[in-house]
Amino acid sequence: MDTRQQATITIPEQKEAVELTGGAALLEALLIEGVDTIFGYPGGAIMPIYDALYDYQDKLSHILVRHEQGGIHAGQGYARSSGKVGVVFATSGPGATNLVTGLADALIDSTPLVCITGQVFAHLLGTDAFQETDVINITTPVTKWNYQVTDAEEIPEVIAKAFYIARSGRPGPVLIDITKNAQIQKFSYPGYTPCDHIRSYRPKPIVRKEYIEQAAELINQAKKPFILWGQGVLLGYAENEFKAFVEKSGIPAAWTILGAGAIKTDHPLNVGMLGMHGNYGPNVLTNECDVLIAIGMRFDDRVTGRLDKYAKQAKIIHLDIDPAEIDKNVKATVPVWGDCKETLPLITELIQSNDHSAWLQKFRNYEKQEIEAVIQDELFPSSGQITMGEVIQQLNELTKSEAIIVTDVGQHQMVACRYAKFNHTRSNITSGGLGTMGFALPAAIGAKFGAPGRTVVAIIGDGGIQMTIQELGTIMQSGIHVKIIILNNEFLGMVRQWQELFHDKRYSFVNITSPNFVTVASGYGIPGKSVSERKDLKEALKEMLNHQGSFLLEVMVTKENNVFPMVPQGCSVSEIRLK
Amino acid sequence: MSKDQNKMSKANKVLPQGEDLGGAKREYNFTVYTENQIGLLNRIAIIFSRRKINIESLNTSPSEIESIHRFNIVIHETEDVVRKLARQIEKQVEVLKVYFNTNEDVIWQELALYKVPTDNIAEKASVERLLRQYGARAVVIRKDYTVFETTGHREETDALIEVLQPFGLIEFVRSARVAIIKGSSGFNVKLREFERTEPAPDVVENEYLNKRGDIFTM
Ligand SMILES: Cc1ncc(C[n+]2csc(CCOP(=O)(O)OP(=O)(O)O)c2C)c(N)n1
């Protein structure tokens, strides 16, 4: 299945130049870029754009969020589920500053976004005008590119650049700040030409044959090779190429949480999750393999643990589209800079079909130990309160691993990433690099708009839901169908776990009380249920999934469970603890 | 930033755990070719400040090519850190090309101006000897003050401060460093390649991959 859903750009026949306002020119550009959904919130400085939008309601669907942070996370969810660029509108000042967390999140997780902010009239810039903030400078460190438009004539070209930059190379968020005068200004609109080249920007490196050959040779000689893959495989739409490479090479492959789903969870060569709360085998054997093949991943510290004890015995092949990632954290023996959709097939062609079953068996042996020590009790507890793991386990069964799972940040996130099963790519949507609590509810809304045919289940902690709970209003008003599971342990669980393990159980402000979530949801017209007994869990999950519409299910789970295995901070991956 | 603060900022810099220092710290000269774009100076500056690295000297001005700007940035760091910084700078959309070089690989100069009371100079100093010895010239001579100018390396412009101090040096200013790369064949050819829609391989690719052990350019 080619997952590339990017709408092909059709340029309407060039008619005579027409008179348009800057605001209308912006919307024309969005239409030609294939945009169908905008997440936004109006305000003074963006009113001319919203006025123009009034006439485009039949072509562009605008989702009114409840907070701009919700808007941008929804844009991220949309981009991650659909593969298209997420589009977000916000007004100047507070509207724009509310985008900052989402921009930082999208930059570190390489999510393509185009955010449009209104700005005060150009002649007021720098006068501390009402709702004036220096948005360009505030957002510079958290955008791939940003630009301030003060003249409507710039709009077609700047928007074309924005989309090109957001989606090409290593994707990322772009912010365009448009002063109010430029939105109002009428100009002779020359039509829209999408951008496909910027002379100072080289998103797609030319592939170097000698490194392909060197990589293939290392792989052919390897006795204990190990593949690590990340979101780059998804971002490059290279799932098929990746699968072909894994299957021909016969090499065990493990994933970062953003890479999950590129090949099925149940694929025989998929050996599980990397990192701090990843699986036992992949972590331990990282320090035993002889060739490490890293594909579209950036050796984040949550994946590598202690760097000076990370895979020191191995030769490293690193495939990445971003040259700044090569040698950044881990020195590559063979750097394969390029788009993995191009580089993977070239390597696959040069490698011999192989079978590493004895080496693979080692992963499976560790898996057995992990099942006995951790997984069995987490997924199939016979007594005590409900565990987070068994909720995910039952969800897997009921959804047949077909759903999109959107997680927030904390213990429930790690548990969901560890145990959720995925049959399809673009199914695990989570805030990886930034770890933004409050991400899941709005991102789930966006994910559903981006993939309306799929079931979207948000899994959120009792802490994180309270950071963006206002987006229940967006669900209510838009009528979008999102399934919300709150795993309530009555704690800021992940912080509590660290306090228990590393701070002598001094629980400092991790005890969090919650409203009656079911009542809150019902206030928004969303049906819900709360369960705390094991015997009621499955029925409740079924009810949630079968309900035609959004549904909130609160599950009261064990209060003080810890997520294991765990690579404690400052330790090597091979020092991963099962208990 | 004062020298003391400067020392502190380096002492405080926390290196990521296990990072290979990539050799000793020394002075490096970045040469950065960019589009002429508002805000780009900030985008480049924060690459350093985010990592708590002090910029010792920064010069930016139009290059010999229309619409292209050239930055010269001097920092004191290890080669390993410098290489990573270069890649981060080159990653910026409006940056065309980044080079980095040690002091041995560049010809560099700084310009300095010195304002002294004309009376003192005329009476007490052998102006001619002074000018000749320090390669200085008088830019302005007025009744009340004289402004000298010299160019050179830091030690040379510093030395003239020492000499002029006893004569009542009123004001001193020094420019940022400008540096020419000894081994460069210029940017004109490269730029033409950038402008083609299908750039030539040696523009697109990362030159450092060719000679990863050597001094890095990309
Ligand atoms: C915006 C934000 N603030 C603080 C944190 C730090 N933090 C990480 S996990 C966590 C606890 C999350 O608690 P909860 O949402 O209840 O989920 P649980 O860990 O219990 O599953 C906190 C406070 C964060 N990641 N993001």
PDB file of C-alpha atoms in Angstrom, chain A residues 20-112:
ATOM      1  CA  LEU A  20      -8.109  39.765  -4.580  1.00  0.00           C
ATOM      2  CA  THR A  21      -7.476  40.688  -0.992  1.00  0.00           C
ATOM      3  CA  GLY A  22      -4.439  39.238   0.738  1.00  0.00           C
ATOM      4  CA  GLY A  23      -6.766  37.087   2.837  1.00  0.00           C
ATOM      5  CA  ALA A  24      -8.505  35.607  -0.206  1.00  0.00           C
ATOM      6  CA  ALA A  25      -5.149  35.021  -1.923  1.00  0.00           C
ATOM      7  CA  LEU A  26      -4.071  33.008   1.110  1.00  0.00           C
ATOM      8  CA  LEU A  27      -7.164  30.808   0.890  1.00  0.00           C
ATOM      9  CA  GLU A  28      -6.717  30.313  -2.859  1.00  0.00           C
ATOM     10  CA  ALA A  29      -3.192  29.122  -2.144  1.00  0.00           C
ATOM     11  CA  LEU A  30      -4.425  26.666   0.483  1.00  0.00           C
ATOM     12  CA  LEU A  31      -6.941  25.217  -1.957  1.00  0.00           C
ATOM     13  CA  ILE A  32      -4.309  24.623  -4.600  1.00  0.00           C
ATOM     14  CA  GLU A  33      -2.046  23.016  -1.997  1.00  0.00           C
ATOM     15  CA  GLY A  34      -4.802  20.467  -1.409  1.00  0.00           C
ATOM     16  CA  VAL A  35      -5.781  21.703   2.045  1.00  0.00           C
ATOM     17  CA  ASP A  36      -9.224  20.574   3.176  1.00  0.00           C
ATOM     18  CA  THR A  37      -9.136  21.239   6.908  1.00  0.00           C
ATOM     19  CA  ILE A  38      -7.924  24.180   8.997  1.00  0.00           C
ATOM     20  CA  PHE A  39      -7.713  24.199  12.786  1.00  0.00           C
ATOM     21  CA  GLY A  40      -8.009  27.698  14.135  1.00  0.00           C
ATOM     22  CA  TYR A  41      -9.221  30.410  16.413  1.00  0.00           C
ATOM     23  CA  PRO A  42     -10.030  33.944  15.297  1.00  0.00           C
ATOM     24  CA  GLY A  43      -9.138  37.298  16.806  1.00  0.00           C
ATOM     25  CA  GLY A  44      -8.623  40.949  15.960  1.00  0.00           C
ATOM     26  CA  ALA A  45      -5.460  40.738  13.915  1.00  0.00           C
ATOM     27  CA  ILE A  46      -6.596  37.813  11.756  1.00  0.00           C
ATOM     28  CA  MET A  47     -10.164  38.994  11.160  1.00  0.00           C
ATOM     29  CA  PRO A  48      -9.697  39.867   7.471  1.00  0.00           C
ATOM     30  CA  ILE A  49      -8.587  36.282   6.798  1.00  0.00           C
ATOM     31  CA  TYR A  50     -11.607  34.959   8.681  1.00  0.00           C
ATOM     32  CA  ASP A  51     -13.778  37.343   6.730  1.00  0.00           C
ATOM     33  CA  ALA A  52     -12.424  35.896   3.510  1.00  0.00           C
ATOM     34  CA  LEU A  53     -12.940  32.389   4.911  1.00  0.00           C
ATOM     35  CA  TYR A  54     -16.668  33.132   5.215  1.00  0.00           C
ATOM     36  CA  ASP A  55     -16.887  32.795   1.440  1.00  0.00           C
ATOM     37  CA  TYR A  56     -14.807  29.602   1.297  1.00  0.00           C
ATOM     38  CA  GLN A  57     -16.771  27.508   3.794  1.00  0.00           C
ATOM     39  CA  ASP A  58     -17.925  25.075   1.148  1.00  0.00           C
ATOM     40  CA  LYS A  59     -14.358  24.336   0.064  1.00  0.00           C
ATOM     41  CA  LEU A  60     -12.311  24.675   3.236  1.00  0.00           C
ATOM     42  CA  SER A  61     -13.525  23.160   6.447  1.00  0.00           C
ATOM     43  CA  HIS A  62     -12.497  25.211   9.482  1.00  0.00           C
ATOM     44  CA  ILE A  63     -12.523  23.532  12.873  1.00  0.00           C
ATOM     45  CA  LEU A  64     -12.975  25.984  15.726  1.00  0.00           C
ATOM     46  CA  VAL A  65     -10.815  24.725  18.594  1.00  0.00           C
ATOM     47  CA  ARG A  66     -11.008  25.890  22.204  1.00  0.00           C
ATOM     48  CA  HIS A  67      -7.408  27.018  22.639  1.00  0.00           C
ATOM     49  CA  GLU A  68      -4.677  27.634  20.056  1.00  0.00           C
ATOM     50  CA  GLN A  69      -2.482  24.951  21.630  1.00  0.00           C
ATOM     51  CA  GLY A  70      -5.345  22.556  20.942  1.00  0.00           C
ATOM     52  CA  GLY A  71      -5.431  23.891  17.400  1.00  0.00           C
ATOM     53  CA  ILE A  72      -1.801  23.203  16.676  1.00  0.00           C
ATOM     54  CA  HIS A  73      -1.836  19.760  18.311  1.00  0.00           C
ATOM     55  CA  ALA A  74      -4.877  18.965  16.178  1.00  0.00           C
ATOM     56  CA  GLY A  75      -2.885  20.108  13.143  1.00  0.00           C
ATOM     57  CA  GLN A  76      -0.109  17.755  14.215  1.00  0.00           C
ATOM     58  CA  GLY A  77      -2.497  14.836  14.665  1.00  0.00           C
ATOM     59  CA  TYR A  78      -3.953  15.560  11.237  1.00  0.00           C
ATOM     60  CA  ALA A  79      -0.506  15.645   9.639  1.00  0.00           C
ATOM     61  CA  ARG A  80       0.635  12.479  11.362  1.00  0.00           C
ATOM     62  CA  SER A  81      -2.414  10.405  10.416  1.00  0.00           C
ATOM     63  CA  SER A  82      -2.803  11.708   6.861  1.00  0.00           C
ATOM     64  CA  GLY A  83       0.746  12.448   5.721  1.00  0.00           C
ATOM     65  CA  LYS A  84      -0.446  15.871   4.593  1.00  0.00           C
ATOM     66  CA  VAL A  85       0.604  19.279   5.878  1.00  0.00           C
ATOM     67  CA  GLY A  86      -1.434  20.423   8.897  1.00  0.00           C
ATOM     68  CA  VAL A  87      -2.767  23.986   8.694  1.00  0.00           C
ATOM     69  CA  VAL A  88      -3.425  26.187  11.722  1.00  0.00           C
ATOM     70  CA  PHE A  89      -4.761  29.741  12.086  1.00  0.00           C
ATOM     71  CA  ALA A  90      -4.292  31.970  15.122  1.00  0.00           C
ATOM     72  CA  THR A  91      -4.496  35.626  15.895  1.00  0.00           C
ATOM     73  CA  SER A  92      -1.636  37.873  17.000  1.00  0.00           C
ATOM     74  CA  GLY A  93      -0.248  38.197  20.521  1.00  0.00           C
ATOM     75  CA  PRO A  94      -1.761  35.586  22.857  1.00  0.00           C
ATOM     76  CA  GLY A  95      -3.130  33.553  19.958  1.00  0.00           C
ATOM     77  CA  ALA A  96       0.324  33.237  18.472  1.00  0.00           C
ATOM     78  CA  THR A  97       2.146  32.606  21.739  1.00  0.00           C
ATOM     79  CA  ASN A  98      -0.300  29.787  22.471  1.00  0.00           C
ATOM     80  CA  LEU A  99       1.139  28.018  19.429  1.00  0.00           C
ATOM     81  CA  VAL A 100       4.673  27.874  20.769  1.00  0.00           C
ATOM     82  CA  THR A 101       4.457  24.512  22.585  1.00  0.00           C
ATOM     83  CA  GLY A 102       2.989  22.877  19.499  1.00  0.00           C
ATOM     84  CA  LEU A 103       5.646  24.377  17.252  1.00  0.00           C
ATOM     85  CA  ALA A 104       8.407  23.042  19.500  1.00  0.00           C
ATOM     86  CA  ASP A 105       6.708  19.662  19.522  1.00  0.00           C
ATOM     87  CA  ALA A 106       6.311  19.613  15.742  1.00  0.00           C
ATOM     88  CA  LEU A 107       9.913  20.691  15.161  1.00  0.00           C
ATOM     89  CA  ILE A 108      11.439  18.003  17.324  1.00  0.00           C
ATOM     90  CA  ASP A 109       9.077  15.351  15.919  1.00  0.00           C
ATOM     91  CA  SER A 110       9.488  16.540  12.287  1.00  0.00           C
ATOM     92  CA  THR A 111       5.787  17.205  11.706  1.00  0.00           C
ATOM     93  CA  PRO A 112       4.866  19.265   8.629  1.00  0.00           C
TER      94      PRO A 112
END
